[in-house]
Amino acid sequence: MRFLLDDEQVAFGRALDRMLTAAGTPGAVRAWARGEHGPGLTLWRRLAEAGVFGLAVPEAYGGVGPLPVELAVAYERLGRHAVPGPVVETAAVAALLSRLADAGEPGPAAEWLPRVCAGEARLTLTLPGGGPYALDADVCDGVFVVREGAADEAAEGAGADSGGTGRTPASRPLRRGRLLPAPPPRPPRLFLAGGHGPVQGSVDPARRLARPVPGRELPLPGAAVRAAAAHAADLAAFACAAQALGVGRALLERTVAYVGARTQFGSPVGAFQAVKHRLADTRTGLEFARPLVHGAAVALAAGAPGAAAEVAAAKATACDVAYAAARTALQLHGAIGYTAEYDLSLWIGKARALRSAWGSPADFRALALDLFRE
């Protein structure tokens, strides 16, 4: 099967490329990593004006979506230019609130989604099993937390530090020397955090993590929250895959330019057979990952029953390919590839972070295998 973008989608991608190139995005990334958000927020507003955030939002709330194919086009460009900020998380929250609106709970969508489309609100999200940290909570207007468990566990999961005990519902059954049966699962609950804890770094300095602190619960049916959270997780994985594809492409382009300009023994480094093979492998990997990402987009757009499996396959493959491209870029740039001051490090860090964001490649391979078997 061969996927081709139409003329309008191609033009949209090229327009984003021109805008992000002119905006000097690497400088905004470095500022974001220092906690200076001004240049990044300027970039955010331009992306909103270009319609990027409206692609995940239904027309009823000011958007033009959901349009997964156009989202793939846009998020590949965001990855190619290493755009900082919770771009994936904002789209995931848009998916979460849109699905809740479809289930008859339109209040949160009406409150937040028009602001997302206008570039006036940045949102982030944590889901059960995804760890306690939220991305870029310090610059977000809304930090959403979905937790499963009883009321005290939900409040605890929404941000209270457990004191380092590692206490979780799954670790509680052993009491008085007997292994008690695990309690039945509780309906998931959605919280809007009241703030966040200290900001911490990550493998990508421009991805800043913080624990949400307890906030208010949004009184919504657990079944609706569960279905909406599952949809948000799929959208987040899909957006990560598209972004990783762009990251891999940027790494390959920069490495090809570098080995074409640097000479050794009187010849460009890129003329050596071993170097050609590494670059060809990277290009082949990217070309094989692209149809998986586009196929997942088509499945999501159609609401196909197998969309989650398509997304899982795309996430595992695209993120693995981007990580392999980072390793190749690092090696072929020689010692300079390890230098944080060199712009290549912006994409290398992002490839590493996206690989494990919202689940590891192993997690998604296992998920895809299970879903394709059904």
Short mmCIF file of C-alpha atoms in Angstrom, two decimals:
data_model
loop_
_atom_site.label_atom_id
_atom_site.label_comp_id
_atom_site.label_asym_id
_atom_site.label_seq_id
_atom_site.Cartn_x
_atom_site.Cartn_y
_atom_site.Cartn_z
CA MET A 1 0.00 0.00 0.00
CA ARG A 2 1.29 3.44 -0.87
CA PHE A 3 0.26 6.59 0.96
CA LEU A 4 0.48 9.94 -0.78
CA LEU A 5 -0.39 13.33 0.62
CA ASP A 6 -2.56 15.61 -1.49
CA ASP A 7 -1.35 18.98 -2.74
CA GLU A 8 -2.90 20.90 0.12
CA GLN A 9 -1.29 18.69 2.76
CA VAL A 10 2.10 18.98 1.05
CA ALA A 11 1.77 22.76 0.91
CA PHE A 12 0.80 22.85 4.60
CA GLY A 13 3.95 20.94 5.53
CA ARG A 14 6.16 23.19 3.42
CA ALA A 15 4.62 26.31 4.96
CA LEU A 16 5.39 25.01 8.45
CA ASP A 17 8.95 24.22 7.37
CA ARG A 18 9.45 27.78 6.14
CA MET A 19 7.94 29.31 9.25
CA LEU A 20 9.94 27.19 11.69
CA THR A 21 13.19 27.71 9.78
CA ALA A 22 12.70 31.48 9.79
CA ALA A 23 11.82 31.46 13.49
CA GLY A 24 15.29 30.28 14.57
CA THR A 25 13.82 27.34 16.48
CA PRO A 26 17.14 26.04 17.97
CA GLY A 27 17.49 29.27 19.95
CA ALA A 28 13.96 28.83 21.32
CA VAL A 29 14.77 25.24 22.29
CA ARG A 30 17.87 26.26 24.23
CA ALA A 31 15.97 29.05 26.00
CA TRP A 32 13.16 26.62 26.90
CA ALA A 33 15.69 24.25 28.44
CA ARG A 34 16.88 27.13 30.68
CA GLY A 35 13.31 27.84 31.78
CA GLU A 36 13.10 30.97 29.59
CA HIS A 37 9.83 30.40 27.76
CA GLY A 38 9.42 33.68 25.86
CA PRO A 39 10.83 32.60 22.47
CA GLY A 40 9.08 29.24 22.69
CA LEU A 41 5.73 30.84 23.49
CA THR A 42 6.11 33.16 20.51
CA LEU A 43 6.64 30.06 18.40
CA TRP A 44 3.58 28.47 20.03
CA ARG A 45 1.37 31.40 19.00
CA ARG A 46 2.62 31.18 15.41
CA LEU A 47 1.80 27.49 15.31
CA ALA A 48 -1.68 28.27 16.61
CA GLU A 49 -2.13 30.92 13.90
CA ALA A 50 -1.08 28.32 11.33
CA GLY A 51 -3.87 26.09 12.63
CA VAL A 52 -1.73 23.31 14.10
CA PHE A 53 -3.59 22.98 17.41
CA GLY A 54 -7.00 23.19 15.76
CA LEU A 55 -6.25 19.96 13.89
CA ALA A 56 -6.99 17.92 17.04
CA VAL A 57 -10.10 19.91 18.00
CA PRO A 58 -13.62 19.42 16.58
CA GLU A 59 -15.30 22.28 14.72
CA ALA A 60 -17.83 22.69 17.54
CA TYR A 61 -15.01 23.99 19.75
CA GLY A 62 -13.23 26.22 17.26
CA GLY A 63 -11.05 23.65 15.54
CA VAL A 64 -11.04 21.97 12.13
CA GLY A 65 -10.55 18.39 13.26
CA PRO A 66 -9.91 15.88 14.26
CA LEU A 67 -7.70 15.46 11.19
CA PRO A 68 -5.09 12.76 11.97
CA VAL A 69 -3.43 12.88 8.54
CA GLU A 70 -2.84 16.62 8.79
CA LEU A 71 -1.70 16.10 12.38
CA ALA A 72 0.93 13.66 11.09
CA VAL A 73 2.11 16.26 8.59
CA ALA A 74 2.32 18.97 11.25
CA TYR A 75 3.91 16.91 14.00
CA GLU A 76 6.55 15.53 11.67
CA ARG A 77 7.54 19.15 11.02
CA LEU A 78 7.53 19.90 14.75
CA GLY A 79 9.97 17.04 15.21
CA ARG A 80 12.08 18.05 12.26
CA HIS A 81 12.59 21.48 13.83
CA ALA A 82 12.79 20.18 17.43
CA VAL A 83 9.95 22.47 18.56
CA PRO A 84 9.83 22.61 22.39
CA GLY A 85 6.79 22.46 24.62
CA PRO A 86 3.90 20.10 25.39
CA VAL A 87 2.73 19.85 21.78
CA VAL A 88 1.92 16.14 22.03
CA GLU A 89 0.31 16.51 25.45
CA THR A 90 -1.91 19.40 24.34
CA ALA A 91 -3.20 17.33 21.43
CA ALA A 92 -3.75 14.39 23.79
CA VAL A 93 -5.83 16.51 26.18
CA ALA A 94 -7.81 17.80 23.20
CA ALA A 95 -8.56 14.18 22.28
CA LEU A 96 -9.49 13.39 25.88
CA LEU A 97 -11.91 16.30 26.25
CA SER A 98 -13.39 15.80 22.76
CA ARG A 99 -14.16 12.17 23.53
CA LEU A 100 -15.76 13.18 26.85
CA ALA A 101 -17.90 15.68 24.92
CA ASP A 102 -18.95 12.89 22.55
CA ALA A 103 -19.98 10.88 25.62
CA GLY A 104 -22.30 13.68 26.72
CA GLU A 105 -19.90 15.65 28.96
CA PRO A 106 -19.14 18.81 26.93
CA GLY A 107 -18.27 21.13 29.82
CA PRO A 108 -14.47 20.67 29.95
CA ALA A 109 -14.21 20.76 26.15
CA ALA A 110 -16.16 24.02 25.95
CA GLU A 111 -13.94 25.54 28.65
CA TRP A 112 -10.54 24.57 27.26
CA LEU A 113 -10.56 23.68 23.57
CA PRO A 114 -11.34 27.12 22.06
CA ARG A 115 -8.37 28.46 24.04
CA VAL A 116 -6.18 25.64 22.70
CA CYS A 117 -7.08 26.53 19.11
CA ALA A 118 -6.29 30.20 19.74
CA GLY A 119 -2.89 29.36 21.23
CA GLU A 120 -4.00 30.78 24.58
CA ALA A 121 -3.81 27.53 26.54
CA ARG A 122 -1.12 24.91 26.84
CA LEU A 123 -2.18 21.63 28.41
CA THR A 124 -0.44 18.57 29.74
CA LEU A 125 -1.58 15.17 30.92
CA THR A 126 -0.63 12.11 32.92
CA LEU A 127 -2.44 8.79 32.58
CA PRO A 128 -2.51 5.64 34.73
CA GLY A 129 0.66 3.62 34.34
CA GLY A 130 2.52 6.52 32.77
CA GLY A 131 4.54 7.62 35.79
CA PRO A 132 3.98 10.50 38.20
CA TYR A 133 5.51 13.32 36.14
CA ALA A 134 3.82 15.76 33.78
CA LEU A 135 5.72 17.36 30.92
CA ASP A 136 6.20 21.15 31.03
CA ALA A 137 3.68 21.62 33.82
CA ASP A 138 5.42 24.88 34.75
CA VAL A 139 4.31 26.52 31.51
CA CYS A 140 0.89 24.87 31.15
CA ASP A 141 -2.46 26.48 31.91
CA GLY A 142 -4.10 23.14 32.64
CA VAL A 143 -2.48 20.00 34.10
CA PHE A 144 -4.86 17.05 33.75
CA VAL A 145 -4.40 13.85 35.73
CA VAL A 146 -6.28 10.58 35.22
CA ARG A 147 -5.92 8.13 38.07
CA GLU A 148 -7.53 4.85 38.96
CA GLY A 149 -8.26 3.90 42.57
CA ALA A 150 -10.18 5.02 45.63
CA ALA A 151 -10.56 8.67 46.54
CA ASP A 152 -7.45 8.83 48.72
CA GLU A 153 -5.37 6.98 46.12
CA ALA A 154 -6.58 9.30 43.38
CA ALA A 155 -5.66 12.38 45.38
CA GLU A 156 -2.31 10.83 46.18
CA GLY A 157 -1.73 9.98 42.54
CA ALA A 158 -2.70 13.49 41.54
CA GLY A 159 0.43 14.75 43.09
CA ALA A 160 1.04 14.04 46.75
CA ASP A 161 4.48 12.65 47.30
CA SER A 162 4.21 9.23 48.88
CA GLY A 163 7.37 9.93 50.81
CA GLY A 164 9.42 7.66 48.67
CA THR A 165 7.74 4.55 49.99
CA GLY A 166 6.78 3.43 46.50
CA ARG A 167 3.36 2.51 47.89
CA THR A 168 0.92 1.53 45.21
CA PRO A 169 -2.34 -0.41 45.25
CA ALA A 170 -0.55 -3.38 43.70
CA SER A 171 1.98 -3.51 46.55
CA ARG A 172 -0.59 -3.63 49.35
CA PRO A 173 -1.98 -7.18 49.24
CA LEU A 174 0.66 -8.68 51.55
CA ARG A 175 -0.79 -8.20 55.05
CA ARG A 176 -0.21 -10.24 58.21
CA GLY A 177 1.89 -12.69 56.19
CA ARG A 178 -0.89 -13.61 53.82
CA LEU A 179 -1.27 -12.77 50.20
CA LEU A 180 -4.71 -11.24 49.91
CA PRO A 181 -6.60 -11.03 46.61
CA ALA A 182 -6.11 -7.78 44.75
CA PRO A 183 -9.01 -5.33 45.13
CA PRO A 184 -11.27 -4.88 42.10
CA PRO A 185 -10.27 -1.99 39.84
CA ARG A 186 -11.87 1.35 40.68
CA PRO A 187 -13.33 3.64 38.03
CA PRO A 188 -10.80 6.12 36.71
CA ARG A 189 -11.20 9.76 37.75
CA LEU A 190 -10.09 12.97 36.11
CA PHE A 191 -8.41 15.74 38.09
CA LEU A 192 -7.28 19.21 37.22
CA ALA A 193 -4.10 19.70 39.23
CA GLY A 194 -3.71 22.75 41.42
CA GLY A 195 -0.05 23.24 40.59
CA HIS A 196 3.15 21.28 40.41
CA GLY A 197 6.23 20.36 42.38
CA PRO A 198 9.86 21.20 41.59
CA VAL A 199 10.81 21.11 37.93
CA GLN A 200 13.30 18.41 36.99
CA GLY A 201 15.37 17.81 33.87
CA SER A 202 15.22 14.83 31.55
CA VAL A 203 17.34 13.23 28.83
CA ASP A 204 16.09 16.05 26.61
CA PRO A 205 16.87 19.31 28.48
CA ALA A 206 13.96 20.98 26.70
CA ARG A 207 11.52 18.48 28.21
CA ARG A 208 10.99 19.61 31.80
CA LEU A 209 9.18 17.31 34.22
CA ALA A 210 7.25 18.01 37.42
CA ARG A 211 4.80 16.18 39.70
CA PRO A 212 1.28 17.63 39.61
CA VAL A 213 -0.04 18.60 43.06
CA PRO A 214 -3.59 17.77 44.20
CA GLY A 215 -6.34 19.82 42.65
CA ARG A 216 -10.04 19.53 41.97
CA GLU A 217 -11.78 16.49 40.59
CA LEU A 218 -13.94 16.89 37.51
CA PRO A 219 -17.16 15.00 38.32
CA LEU A 220 -17.40 12.75 35.28
CA PRO A 221 -18.56 9.13 34.86
CA GLY A 222 -15.71 6.66 35.25
CA ALA A 223 -16.61 4.73 32.11
CA ALA A 224 -16.48 7.90 30.02
CA VAL A 225 -13.13 8.87 31.55
CA ARG A 226 -11.74 5.40 30.86
CA ALA A 227 -12.72 5.47 27.19
CA ALA A 228 -11.52 9.05 26.74
CA ALA A 229 -8.18 8.29 28.41
CA ALA A 230 -7.63 5.31 26.11
CA HIS A 231 -8.32 7.52 23.10
CA ALA A 232 -5.96 10.20 24.43
CA ALA A 233 -3.22 7.61 24.92
CA ASP A 234 -3.58 6.48 21.30
CA LEU A 235 -3.45 10.06 20.04
CA ALA A 236 -0.38 10.82 22.16
CA ALA A 237 1.45 7.74 20.86
CA PHE A 238 0.51 8.64 17.30
CA ALA A 239 1.74 12.24 17.66
CA CYS A 240 4.98 10.98 19.21
CA ALA A 241 5.50 8.66 16.24
CA ALA A 242 5.02 11.50 13.75
CA GLN A 243 7.33 13.74 15.73
CA ALA A 244 9.98 10.99 15.91
CA LEU A 245 9.80 10.61 12.15
CA GLY A 246 10.66 14.30 11.80
CA VAL A 247 13.45 14.02 14.33
CA GLY A 248 14.99 11.12 12.42
CA ARG A 249 14.73 13.03 9.18
CA ALA A 250 16.50 16.06 10.68
CA LEU A 251 19.28 13.89 12.06
CA LEU A 252 19.81 12.25 8.69
CA GLU A 253 19.82 15.57 6.80
CA ARG A 254 22.33 17.12 9.18
CA THR A 255 24.57 14.07 9.09
CA VAL A 256 24.55 13.89 5.29
CA ALA A 257 25.51 17.57 5.13
CA TYR A 258 28.29 17.06 7.67
CA VAL A 259 29.94 14.03 6.06
CA GLY A 260 29.69 15.73 2.69
CA ALA A 261 31.61 18.77 3.93
CA ARG A 262 34.20 17.16 6.20
CA THR A 263 37.20 15.61 4.48
CA GLN A 264 39.66 12.95 5.54
CA PHE A 265 42.64 11.64 3.51
CA GLY A 266 41.67 14.16 0.87
CA SER A 267 38.11 12.86 0.37
CA PRO A 268 34.74 13.73 1.85
CA VAL A 269 33.95 11.43 4.78
CA GLY A 270 30.68 10.58 3.11
CA ALA A 271 32.53 8.99 0.18
CA PHE A 272 33.63 6.03 2.32
CA GLN A 273 31.59 2.87 1.84
CA ALA A 274 31.00 2.23 5.55
CA VAL A 275 29.58 5.72 5.99
CA LYS A 276 27.32 5.31 2.96
CA HIS A 277 25.95 2.08 4.38
CA ARG A 278 25.08 3.65 7.75
CA LEU A 279 23.28 6.52 6.04
CA ALA A 280 21.47 4.20 3.65
CA ASP A 281 20.28 2.07 6.58
CA THR A 282 18.96 5.18 8.30
CA ARG A 283 17.16 6.36 5.19
CA THR A 284 15.65 2.91 4.64
CA GLY A 285 14.41 2.78 8.22
CA LEU A 286 12.72 6.16 7.90
CA GLU A 287 11.09 5.22 4.61
CA PHE A 288 9.69 2.03 6.16
CA ALA A 289 8.40 3.89 9.23
CA ARG A 290 6.60 6.61 7.27
CA PRO A 291 3.83 4.35 5.83
CA LEU A 292 3.17 2.98 9.32
CA VAL A 293 2.64 6.51 10.66
CA HIS A 294 0.46 7.49 7.72
CA GLY A 295 -1.44 4.19 7.95
CA ALA A 296 -2.14 4.88 11.63
CA ALA A 297 -3.39 8.34 10.65
CA VAL A 298 -5.79 6.89 8.09
CA ALA A 299 -7.04 4.31 10.61
CA LEU A 300 -7.62 6.99 13.26
CA ALA A 301 -9.40 9.22 10.75
CA ALA A 302 -11.71 6.37 9.80
CA GLY A 303 -12.27 5.30 13.41
CA ALA A 304 -11.19 1.83 12.36
CA PRO A 305 -11.39 -0.95 14.99
CA GLY A 306 -7.72 -1.71 14.43
CA ALA A 307 -6.53 1.87 14.84
CA ALA A 308 -4.93 1.24 18.24
CA ALA A 309 -2.85 -1.60 16.78
CA GLU A 310 -1.76 0.59 13.85
CA VAL A 311 -0.75 3.34 16.27
CA ALA A 312 1.22 0.94 18.45
CA ALA A 313 3.16 -0.39 15.44
CA ALA A 314 3.87 3.14 14.22
CA LYS A 315 5.05 4.34 17.64
CA ALA A 316 7.43 1.42 18.18
CA THR A 317 8.90 1.60 14.68
CA ALA A 318 9.22 5.37 14.26
CA CYS A 319 10.78 5.88 17.68
CA ASP A 320 13.24 3.02 17.17
CA VAL A 321 14.22 4.43 13.78
CA ALA A 322 14.71 7.93 15.18
CA TYR A 323 16.87 6.55 17.98
CA ALA A 324 18.97 4.60 15.46
CA ALA A 325 19.34 7.80 13.41
CA ALA A 326 20.58 9.57 16.55
CA ARG A 327 23.21 6.90 17.15
CA THR A 328 24.36 7.11 13.54
CA ALA A 329 24.48 10.90 13.66
CA LEU A 330 26.46 10.83 16.87
CA GLN A 331 29.04 8.44 15.47
CA LEU A 332 29.44 10.07 12.07
CA HIS A 333 29.83 13.53 13.57
CA GLY A 334 32.78 12.19 15.58
CA ALA A 335 33.67 13.97 18.81
CA ILE A 336 31.59 17.00 17.93
CA GLY A 337 28.45 14.88 18.19
CA TYR A 338 28.89 14.70 21.97
CA THR A 339 29.01 18.47 22.40
CA ALA A 340 25.93 19.97 24.02
CA GLU A 341 26.71 23.38 22.46
CA TYR A 342 26.36 21.87 18.98
CA ASP A 343 22.79 21.99 17.65
CA LEU A 344 22.82 18.29 16.75
CA SER A 345 22.38 17.54 20.46
CA LEU A 346 18.89 19.09 20.36
CA TRP A 347 17.63 16.31 18.09
CA ILE A 348 19.67 13.54 19.73
CA GLY A 349 18.10 14.35 23.10
CA LYS A 350 14.62 14.50 21.61
CA ALA A 351 15.05 11.13 19.87
CA ARG A 352 16.01 9.55 23.19
CA ALA A 353 13.09 11.14 25.03
CA LEU A 354 10.44 10.33 22.44
CA ARG A 355 11.54 6.70 22.41
CA SER A 356 10.22 6.17 25.94
CA ALA A 357 7.53 8.85 26.01
CA TRP A 358 4.06 7.35 26.61
CA GLY A 359 5.60 3.85 26.62
CA SER A 360 8.75 2.12 25.39
CA PRO A 361 9.14 0.43 21.98
CA ALA A 362 8.94 -2.93 23.78
CA ASP A 363 5.63 -1.90 25.35
CA PHE A 364 4.19 -0.89 22.00
CA ARG A 365 5.49 -3.95 20.17
CA ALA A 366 3.80 -6.16 22.75
CA LEU A 367 0.62 -4.10 22.52
CA ALA A 368 0.60 -4.25 18.73
CA LEU A 369 1.10 -8.02 18.83
CA ASP A 370 -1.80 -8.46 21.24
CA LEU A 371 -4.12 -6.17 19.30
CA PHE A 372 -3.34 -7.65 15.88
CA ARG A 373 -4.12 -11.11 17.28
CA GLU A 374 -7.62 -10.04 18.35
#
